[in-house]
Coordinates of C-alpha atoms in Angstrom, one line a residue:
Chain A
M480 CA -20.6 -1.7 -29.1
Q481 CA -17.1 -0.3 -30.1
Q482 CA -14.2 -1.1 -27.5
L483 CA -12.7 2.5 -26.3
S484 CA -8.8 2.4 -26.3
Y485 CA -7.2 2.6 -23.2
F486 CA -6.5 6.4 -23.4
E487 CA -10.2 6.9 -24.0
L488 CA -11.8 5.3 -21.5
I489 CA -9.1 6.7 -18.6
G490 CA -9.0 9.9 -20.2
F491 CA -11.1 13.3 -19.8
G492 CA -13.4 12.6 -22.9
P493 CA -17.3 12.4 -23.0
K494 CA -16.7 8.8 -22.1
G495 CA -13.5 9.4 -19.9
W496 CA -12.9 8.3 -16.2
G497 CA -10.0 10.9 -16.2
L498 CA -12.1 13.8 -13.9
A499 CA -13.5 11.2 -11.6
L500 CA -10.4 9.2 -11.2
L501 CA -8.1 12.5 -10.7
T502 CA -11.0 13.5 -8.1
A503 CA -10.6 10.1 -6.4
T504 CA -6.7 10.7 -5.7
G505 CA -7.2 14.1 -4.2
M506 CA -9.7 12.3 -1.9
T507 CA -7.2 9.8 -1.2
L508 CA -4.5 12.1 -0.4
A509 CA -7.1 14.1 1.9
V510 CA -7.6 11.2 3.7
A511 CA -4.2 10.2 4.2
L512 CA -3.1 13.7 4.8
C513 CA -6.1 13.7 7.8
G514 CA -5.2 10.1 9.2
F515 CA -1.6 11.4 8.9
L516 CA -2.1 14.6 10.7
A517 CA -4.3 13.1 13.7
G518 CA -1.4 10.1 14.1
S519 CA 1.0 13.1 14.9
I520 CA -1.6 14.1 17.3
V521 CA -1.8 10.8 18.9
G522 CA 1.9 9.7 18.0
T523 CA 3.2 13.1 20.1
F524 CA 1.1 12.3 23.5
V525 CA 1.9 8.6 23.5
A526 CA 5.5 9.3 22.9
W527 CA 5.3 11.5 25.6
A528 CA 4.0 8.8 27.8
K529 CA 6.2 6.5 26.9
L530 CA 8.8 8.8 28.1
S531 CA 7.5 9.9 31.3
R532 CA 8.0 8.6 34.5
N533 CA 4.9 7.9 35.5
L534 CA 4.8 3.7 35.3
A535 CA 1.3 3.7 34.3
A536 CA 1.6 6.1 31.4
R537 CA 4.1 4.2 30.0
T538 CA 2.5 1.1 30.7
L539 CA -0.6 2.3 28.7
A540 CA 1.6 3.6 25.8
D541 CA 3.3 0.4 25.5
G542 CA 0.3 -1.6 25.7
Y543 CA -0.8 0.7 22.8
T544 CA 1.8 0.6 20.5
T545 CA 2.0 -3.3 21.1
V546 CA -1.8 -3.7 20.6
L547 CA -1.9 -1.7 17.2
R548 CA 1.1 -2.9 15.9
G549 CA 0.0 -6.7 16.0
I550 CA -3.1 -6.4 14.8
P551 CA -4.5 -5.8 11.2
D552 CA -5.0 -2.6 10.1
L553 CA -8.6 -3.4 8.5
L554 CA -9.9 -4.6 11.7
V555 CA -8.8 -1.5 13.2
I556 CA -11.3 0.2 10.3
Y557 CA -14.0 -2.3 10.7
L558 CA -13.9 -1.1 14.2
F559 CA -14.6 2.5 14.1
Y560 CA -16.7 1.9 11.0
F561 CA -19.4 -0.2 12.5
G562 CA -18.4 0.7 16.3
G563 CA -18.8 4.5 15.4
S564 CA -22.1 4.1 13.8
A565 CA -23.3 1.7 17.2
A566 CA -21.9 4.4 19.4
L567 CA -23.5 7.2 17.5
G568 CA -26.7 5.4 17.4
A569 CA -26.8 4.9 21.1
I570 CA -25.7 8.6 21.9
G571 CA -28.7 9.5 19.1
G572 CA -31.0 7.2 21.4
L573 CA -30.4 9.4 24.4
F574 CA -31.5 12.1 22.3
G575 CA -34.7 10.4 21.2
A576 CA -33.6 9.8 17.5
Q577 CA -34.0 6.3 15.9
G578 CA -32.4 3.9 14.1
F579 CA -29.1 3.6 12.1
I580 CA -27.0 6.7 12.4
G581 CA -23.8 6.5 9.8
V582 CA -20.8 8.2 10.6
P583 CA -19.3 10.0 7.4
A584 CA -16.8 7.5 6.5
F585 CA -14.0 10.5 5.6
V586 CA -14.4 11.2 9.2
T587 CA -14.0 6.7 10.2
G588 CA -11.3 6.2 7.6
A589 CA -8.9 9.7 8.7
L590 CA -10.0 8.2 12.8
A591 CA -8.8 5.1 12.3
I592 CA -5.5 5.8 10.3
G593 CA -4.6 8.1 12.8
I594 CA -4.6 5.6 15.9
V595 CA -2.8 3.2 13.4
S596 CA -0.3 5.5 12.1
G597 CA -0.2 7.1 15.8
A598 CA 1.3 3.9 17.3
Y599 CA 4.3 4.0 14.3
Q600 CA 4.5 7.8 14.7
A601 CA 4.9 7.5 18.6
E602 CA 8.2 5.5 18.2
V603 CA 9.8 7.6 15.4
F604 CA 8.9 10.5 17.9
R605 CA 10.4 8.4 20.8
G606 CA 13.2 7.4 18.8
A607 CA 14.1 11.0 17.5
Y608 CA 13.6 12.6 20.8
Q609 CA 16.1 10.1 22.3
I610 CA 18.9 11.3 19.6
L611 CA 18.6 14.9 21.6
N612 CA 21.4 16.2 23.4
R613 CA 20.4 16.3 26.9
G614 CA 22.8 19.5 27.5
E615 CA 21.0 21.2 25.4
L616 CA 17.7 20.6 27.6
E617 CA 19.7 21.2 31.0
A618 CA 20.4 25.0 29.4
A619 CA 17.3 25.6 27.9
R620 CA 15.6 25.1 31.8
S621 CA 19.0 26.8 33.2
V622 CA 18.1 29.7 31.5
G623 CA 14.5 29.4 33.1
M624 CA 12.6 28.3 30.1
H625 CA 9.1 27.2 30.9
R626 CA 7.8 23.1 29.9
W627 CA 5.5 24.6 27.3
L628 CA 8.3 27.1 25.8
M629 CA 11.5 24.6 25.9
F630 CA 9.0 22.0 23.9
R631 CA 8.4 24.7 21.7
R632 CA 11.7 25.9 20.9
I633 CA 13.6 23.1 21.4
I634 CA 12.4 19.9 21.5
A635 CA 9.8 20.0 18.9
P636 CA 12.1 21.8 16.2
Q637 CA 14.8 19.6 16.8
V638 CA 12.7 16.2 17.1
L639 CA 10.8 16.9 13.7
R640 CA 14.0 17.5 12.2
Y641 CA 15.1 14.0 13.6
A642 CA 12.2 12.4 13.0
I643 CA 11.7 13.3 9.2
P644 CA 13.0 10.1 7.7
G645 CA 10.9 7.6 10.1
L646 CA 7.7 10.3 9.5
G647 CA 8.5 9.4 5.4
N648 CA 7.9 5.7 6.2
T649 CA 5.0 6.2 8.0
W650 CA 3.6 8.7 5.8
Q651 CA 4.1 5.7 2.8
L652 CA 2.0 3.3 5.0
V653 CA -0.8 5.9 5.7
L654 CA -0.9 6.3 2.1
K655 CA -1.1 2.7 1.4
E656 CA -3.5 1.9 4.0
S657 CA -5.5 4.8 3.1
A658 CA -6.4 2.4 0.1
L659 CA -8.3 0.0 3.0
I660 CA -10.9 2.6 3.6
S661 CA -12.6 2.0 0.4
V662 CA -14.4 -0.9 2.1
T663 CA -16.3 1.6 4.2
G664 CA -17.2 2.9 0.7
L665 CA -15.6 6.1 0.8
V666 CA -14.7 7.3 -2.7
E667 CA -11.2 7.4 -3.1
L668 CA -9.0 5.9 -5.5
L669 CA -9.1 2.4 -5.1
R670 CA -13.1 2.3 -4.8
Q671 CA -13.5 5.0 -7.5
S672 CA -11.5 2.2 -9.5
H673 CA -13.9 -0.4 -8.6
I674 CA -16.9 1.4 -9.7
A675 CA -15.7 2.3 -12.5
A676 CA -14.2 -1.3 -13.6
G677 CA -17.8 -2.6 -12.6
S678 CA -19.4 -0.6 -15.1
T679 CA -17.2 -0.7 -17.8
R680 CA -15.7 -4.2 -17.4
R681 CA -12.7 -3.3 -18.0
P682 CA -11.3 -4.0 -14.2
F683 CA -7.4 -4.4 -15.4
D684 CA -7.3 -1.4 -17.2
F685 CA -8.5 0.6 -13.8
Y686 CA -6.9 -1.4 -11.6
I687 CA -3.4 -0.7 -13.3
T688 CA -4.2 3.1 -13.6
A689 CA -4.4 3.5 -9.7
A690 CA -1.6 1.3 -9.1
I691 CA -0.1 3.7 -11.6
L692 CA -1.3 6.9 -9.7
Y693 CA -0.3 5.6 -6.4
L694 CA 3.2 5.2 -7.6
V695 CA 3.3 8.8 -8.8
I696 CA 2.1 9.8 -5.2
T697 CA 4.7 7.5 -3.3
W698 CA 7.4 9.0 -5.9
V699 CA 6.6 12.5 -5.2
S700 CA 6.3 12.6 -1.5
T701 CA 9.4 10.5 -1.1
Y702 CA 11.0 13.0 -3.2
L703 CA 9.5 15.6 -0.9
F704 CA 10.5 14.0 2.0
Q705 CA 14.1 14.0 0.7
R706 CA 14.1 17.5 -0.1
A707 CA 13.0 18.3 3.8
E708 CA 15.0 16.3 5.0
T709 CA 18.4 17.7 3.3
H710 CA 16.8 21.5 4.1
S711 CA 16.2 20.2 7.8
L712 CA 20.0 19.4 8.1
R713 CA 21.3 22.0 6.8
G714 CA 22.6 23.5 9.6
L715 CA 24.4 20.4 10.6
R716 CA 28.1 19.4 10.5
R717 CA 27.5 15.6 9.4
T718 CA 30.1 12.9 9.9
S719 CA 30.2 11.2 7.3
Chain B
M240 CA -19.4 -6.5 28.2
D241 CA -21.0 -10.1 27.6
F242 CA -18.5 -13.0 28.4
T243 CA -20.8 -15.8 27.0
F244 CA -20.7 -13.9 23.5
M245 CA -17.5 -13.2 23.5
W246 CA -16.3 -17.0 24.4
E247 CA -19.0 -18.1 21.7
T248 CA -17.3 -15.8 19.5
F249 CA -13.7 -16.9 20.2
R250 CA -14.6 -20.2 19.0
Q251 CA -16.2 -19.0 16.0
L252 CA -12.9 -17.2 14.8
L253 CA -10.6 -20.1 16.0
T254 CA -12.3 -21.6 13.0
G255 CA -10.3 -19.3 10.8
V256 CA -7.0 -19.2 12.5
P257 CA -5.6 -22.2 10.3
L258 CA -6.6 -20.5 6.6
T259 CA -4.6 -17.5 8.2
L260 CA -1.4 -19.4 9.0
N261 CA -2.0 -21.4 5.8
L262 CA -1.9 -18.1 4.0
A263 CA 0.9 -16.3 5.8
F264 CA 3.3 -19.4 5.9
T265 CA 2.2 -20.5 1.9
S266 CA 2.9 -17.1 1.0
V267 CA 5.9 -15.9 3.2
A268 CA 7.7 -19.5 2.1
F269 CA 7.1 -18.8 -1.8
G270 CA 8.2 -15.4 -1.0
A271 CA 11.3 -16.4 0.5
V272 CA 12.6 -18.0 -2.7
L273 CA 11.3 -15.3 -4.6
A274 CA 13.3 -12.2 -2.5
M275 CA 16.4 -14.2 -2.4
M276 CA 16.4 -14.4 -6.4
L277 CA 15.6 -10.4 -6.4
A278 CA 18.3 -9.8 -3.9
L279 CA 20.9 -11.6 -6.2
M280 CA 19.5 -10.2 -9.0
R281 CA 20.2 -6.4 -7.3
M282 CA 23.6 -7.9 -6.2
S283 CA 24.6 -9.2 -9.5
G284 CA 26.7 -6.7 -10.8
I285 CA 24.8 -6.8 -14.2
A286 CA 23.3 -3.2 -14.8
V287 CA 19.8 -4.9 -16.9
I288 CA 19.5 -7.4 -14.0
E289 CA 19.8 -4.9 -11.2
M290 CA 17.3 -2.5 -13.2
I291 CA 14.8 -5.0 -13.3
A292 CA 15.3 -6.1 -9.6
K293 CA 14.8 -2.4 -8.5
A294 CA 11.7 -1.5 -10.5
Y295 CA 10.2 -4.8 -9.5
V296 CA 10.6 -3.4 -5.7
F297 CA 9.8 0.2 -6.1
V298 CA 6.6 -1.0 -7.7
F299 CA 5.5 -3.5 -5.3
R300 CA 6.5 -1.1 -2.3
G301 CA 4.8 2.0 -3.7
T302 CA 1.8 0.4 -4.5
P303 CA -0.9 -1.2 -1.7
L304 CA -1.4 -4.5 -1.3
L305 CA -5.5 -4.2 -1.5
V306 CA -4.4 -2.5 -5.5
Q307 CA -2.5 -6.0 -6.5
I308 CA -5.2 -8.1 -4.8
F309 CA -7.8 -6.7 -6.8
L310 CA -5.4 -6.5 -9.7
I311 CA -4.7 -9.9 -10.2
Y312 CA -8.1 -11.4 -8.9
Y313 CA -10.7 -9.0 -10.9
G314 CA -7.9 -7.2 -13.2
L315 CA -6.9 -10.7 -14.7
G316 CA -10.1 -11.4 -15.5
Q317 CA -10.6 -9.3 -18.3
F318 CA -7.8 -11.4 -20.0
R319 CA -10.2 -14.7 -19.4
P320 CA -10.5 -16.1 -22.8
T321 CA -6.6 -16.2 -23.2
L322 CA -6.1 -17.5 -19.8
Q323 CA -8.7 -20.0 -20.7
E324 CA -6.9 -20.9 -23.5
L325 CA -3.7 -20.8 -21.6
G326 CA -4.7 -23.3 -19.0
L327 CA -4.8 -20.6 -16.5
W328 CA -8.0 -20.2 -15.5
T329 CA -8.5 -22.8 -12.8
F330 CA -5.9 -20.9 -11.1
F331 CA -6.9 -17.2 -11.3
R332 CA -10.4 -18.1 -10.7
E333 CA -9.6 -19.4 -7.6
P334 CA -9.7 -16.2 -4.8
Y335 CA -7.1 -18.6 -2.3
W336 CA -4.7 -18.6 -5.1
C337 CA -4.7 -15.2 -6.1
A338 CA -4.6 -14.5 -2.5
I339 CA -1.3 -16.8 -2.5
L340 CA 0.4 -14.9 -5.8
A341 CA -0.6 -11.3 -4.6
L342 CA 0.7 -11.8 -1.4
T343 CA 3.5 -13.8 -2.4
L344 CA 5.0 -10.5 -4.9
N345 CA 4.4 -8.6 -2.2
T346 CA 6.7 -9.9 0.6
G347 CA 9.3 -10.6 -2.2
A348 CA 9.7 -7.3 -2.8
Y349 CA 9.9 -6.1 1.3
A350 CA 12.3 -9.1 2.2
S351 CA 14.7 -8.8 -0.7
E352 CA 15.5 -5.6 0.6
I353 CA 15.5 -7.3 4.1
I354 CA 17.8 -10.1 2.3
R355 CA 20.1 -7.7 0.6
G356 CA 20.9 -5.8 4.1
G357 CA 21.7 -9.3 5.3
L358 CA 23.7 -10.3 2.3
Q359 CA 25.3 -6.9 2.3
S360 CA 26.5 -7.1 6.4
V361 CA 28.4 -9.8 5.9
P362 CA 32.1 -8.7 6.7
Y363 CA 34.5 -8.7 3.3
P364 CA 37.3 -10.4 5.4
Q365 CA 35.4 -13.4 6.4
V366 CA 35.1 -13.9 2.4
E367 CA 38.4 -13.1 1.8
A368 CA 39.3 -15.8 4.6
A369 CA 37.1 -18.5 2.9
K370 CA 38.8 -17.5 -0.5
A371 CA 42.1 -18.2 1.3
A372 CA 41.1 -21.6 2.3
G373 CA 39.8 -22.3 -1.0
M374 CA 36.1 -21.6 -1.0
S375 CA 34.4 -20.3 -4.4
G376 CA 31.4 -20.1 -5.8
F377 CA 28.4 -22.3 -4.5
L378 CA 30.6 -23.4 -1.5
L379 CA 31.5 -20.0 0.0
F380 CA 28.0 -18.8 0.0
R381 CA 26.3 -22.2 1.6
R382 CA 29.0 -22.1 3.9
I383 CA 29.8 -18.6 5.2
V384 CA 28.2 -16.1 3.3
F385 CA 24.4 -17.7 3.7
P386 CA 24.6 -18.6 7.8
I387 CA 26.3 -14.8 8.4
A388 CA 23.5 -13.3 6.4
V389 CA 20.6 -15.5 7.9
R390 CA 21.6 -14.2 11.1
Q391 CA 21.7 -10.6 10.1
A392 CA 18.5 -10.6 8.8
L393 CA 16.6 -12.8 10.8
P394 CA 15.0 -9.6 13.2
A395 CA 13.9 -8.3 10.3
Y396 CA 12.1 -11.0 9.0
G397 CA 10.6 -11.6 11.9
S398 CA 8.7 -8.2 11.6
E399 CA 8.2 -9.1 8.0
I400 CA 6.4 -12.4 8.7
I401 CA 4.4 -10.6 11.6
L402 CA 3.3 -7.9 9.0
M403 CA 2.3 -11.3 6.7
V404 CA -0.1 -12.5 9.1
K405 CA -1.7 -9.0 9.0
A406 CA -1.8 -8.6 5.5
T407 CA -3.6 -11.9 5.2
S408 CA -6.8 -10.0 7.0
L409 CA -7.1 -8.9 3.2
A410 CA -7.6 -11.7 1.4
S411 CA -11.3 -11.4 3.3
I412 CA -12.0 -8.6 1.0
I413 CA -12.0 -10.9 -1.8
T414 CA -14.2 -13.7 -0.3
M415 CA -11.8 -15.6 1.8
M416 CA -12.9 -16.8 5.2
E417 CA -10.1 -16.4 7.8
V418 CA -10.0 -14.7 11.0
T419 CA -11.0 -10.9 9.5
G420 CA -13.6 -12.2 7.2
L421 CA -15.4 -14.0 9.9
A422 CA -15.0 -11.2 12.3
A423 CA -16.7 -8.8 9.7
K424 CA -19.4 -10.9 9.0
M425 CA -20.4 -11.3 12.5
I426 CA -19.9 -7.4 12.8
S427 CA -22.0 -7.0 10.1
Q428 CA -24.5 -9.7 11.6
T429 CA -24.6 -8.3 15.2
F430 CA -23.8 -4.9 15.4
R431 CA -21.5 -5.8 18.6
A432 CA -18.1 -4.6 17.2
V433 CA -16.5 -4.0 19.8
E434 CA -16.8 -7.4 21.4
I435 CA -15.9 -9.0 17.8
F436 CA -13.0 -6.5 17.4
V437 CA -11.6 -7.4 20.7
V438 CA -11.6 -11.0 20.3
A439 CA -10.3 -11.0 17.1
G440 CA -7.5 -8.6 17.7
V441 CA -6.5 -11.0 20.9
I442 CA -6.2 -13.9 18.5
Y443 CA -4.2 -11.9 16.1
L444 CA -1.9 -10.7 19.1
I445 CA -1.6 -14.3 20.6
L446 CA -0.5 -15.3 16.8
N447 CA 1.7 -12.9 16.5
F448 CA 3.4 -13.2 20.2
A449 CA 3.8 -17.3 19.2
I450 CA 5.6 -16.3 16.1
T451 CA 7.7 -13.6 17.6
R452 CA 8.9 -16.2 20.3
L453 CA 9.2 -18.5 17.5
I454 CA 11.8 -16.3 15.6
M455 CA 13.9 -15.8 19.1
A456 CA 14.3 -19.0 19.0
L457 CA 15.5 -19.5 16.3
E458 CA 17.8 -16.7 16.4
W459 CA 19.1 -18.3 19.8
W460 CA 20.0 -21.1 18.3
L461 CA 21.4 -19.8 14.9
S462 CA 24.1 -17.8 17.3
P463 CA 25.8 -20.4 19.7
H464 CA 28.8 -18.5 19.1
L465 CA 27.3 -14.9 21.3
R466 CA 26.0 -17.2 24.0
R467 CA 28.3 -17.4 26.9
P468 CA 29.7 -21.3 26.8
P469 CA 28.4 -23.4 29.8
S470 CA 30.6 -22.8 32.7
I471 CA 32.6 -25.4 33.4
E472 CA 33.7 -25.3 36.7
P473 CA 37.7 -25.6 36.8
R474 CA 38.6 -28.6 39.0
I475 CA 40.9 -28.0 41.7
E476 CA 43.7 -30.1 42.5
A477 CA 43.7 -30.7 46.4
A478 CA 47.4 -30.6 46.1
H479 CA 47.8 -27.4 44.7
V480 CA 45.3 -25.4 47.2

């Protein structure tokens, strides 16, 4: 059998894996994005708890971020993957279902990423909130804004502005973490490369392609976050 | 919660701790040397060398560690005949060395940025003063620049070491039976994910807590000038009272 050239191998021809790899890249982006958004929601609440006057909430939130940043992400993914199925099986058992119920790998993956990145995003949001000018909060209160209105009009826009650099870093982490989801069998970029490498016996070609695709995503998202940062700061006078 | 089961799990998972620490410290040690070289390349002032160091950091920080591990462990298998000829195959055949290599290359990229930050934070007047006193070259680096830079970089380097301890868990995917590897095997055998997760998590937290404490102790030891001097009771002569 004649060896395919590298470009035939990853191209879009009849024997090429191009389409599969692109689809898998889309899957990587989708799971990373969902995880990132889940993490934003978790992070917002954890940051809120950390900033609250309630000692119990603060302790709980501090414990959460300490634990999640101290244990390997892979372990969290295993917990969600195996633990999620076990929990679903137990719930299914109550309704008379029997045997193993698998949780979709996409859901476990996105949730695991969300839980882990939530810990990082909480710190980012907390830091950004602390930069806020206290006077603006007082002003908002004095014109009679209610908590939710104040959050929506005063806090959220400014916190997001200051959080963009930190969120950019977290996004890069999330993106790289999404590669770990491949252990649960979700066909994202790394898993697809693994499959292709196995069936063509050309592992190096496929893993290097995967690495290049990851780099492209990183590069593009760095650019986008920089654009977002300059855009968000357009109304600010800066000392520099 | 079944505490006898958890205790048994704890004892079994403890057998993976030496490998976890071994992987982490070996790669951090090699990685530090690599990082130092990269940082010096980055600050060399020679455009080509700077570009190489920059590209290296970009590539290794921009791709997932797992991809790097697969690229080395599985990917290089594609060049097996060539590697065998060169006598390198015995190295790349072992998952242990592949994991060490991948972790080292990876931490080198991250740590080089930390070291660069430390080196750049050295106040220039200090260097000027040293030059005025006749120091230059390696002596200047060894006596003035390096000690100040290390102190600046140590906290960030501490968190990098913690990250490396966490990163060793990826070695379990290429069959290394460290703590996460053992935990994953036990979970798939018993399906008691939560209990095993809790125990494994506790082990990692203990390890990381101990490392944090060690780094803090090192920081304390390296910065005697920032500590308050031991208070010496002024001896009051009776005659002056």
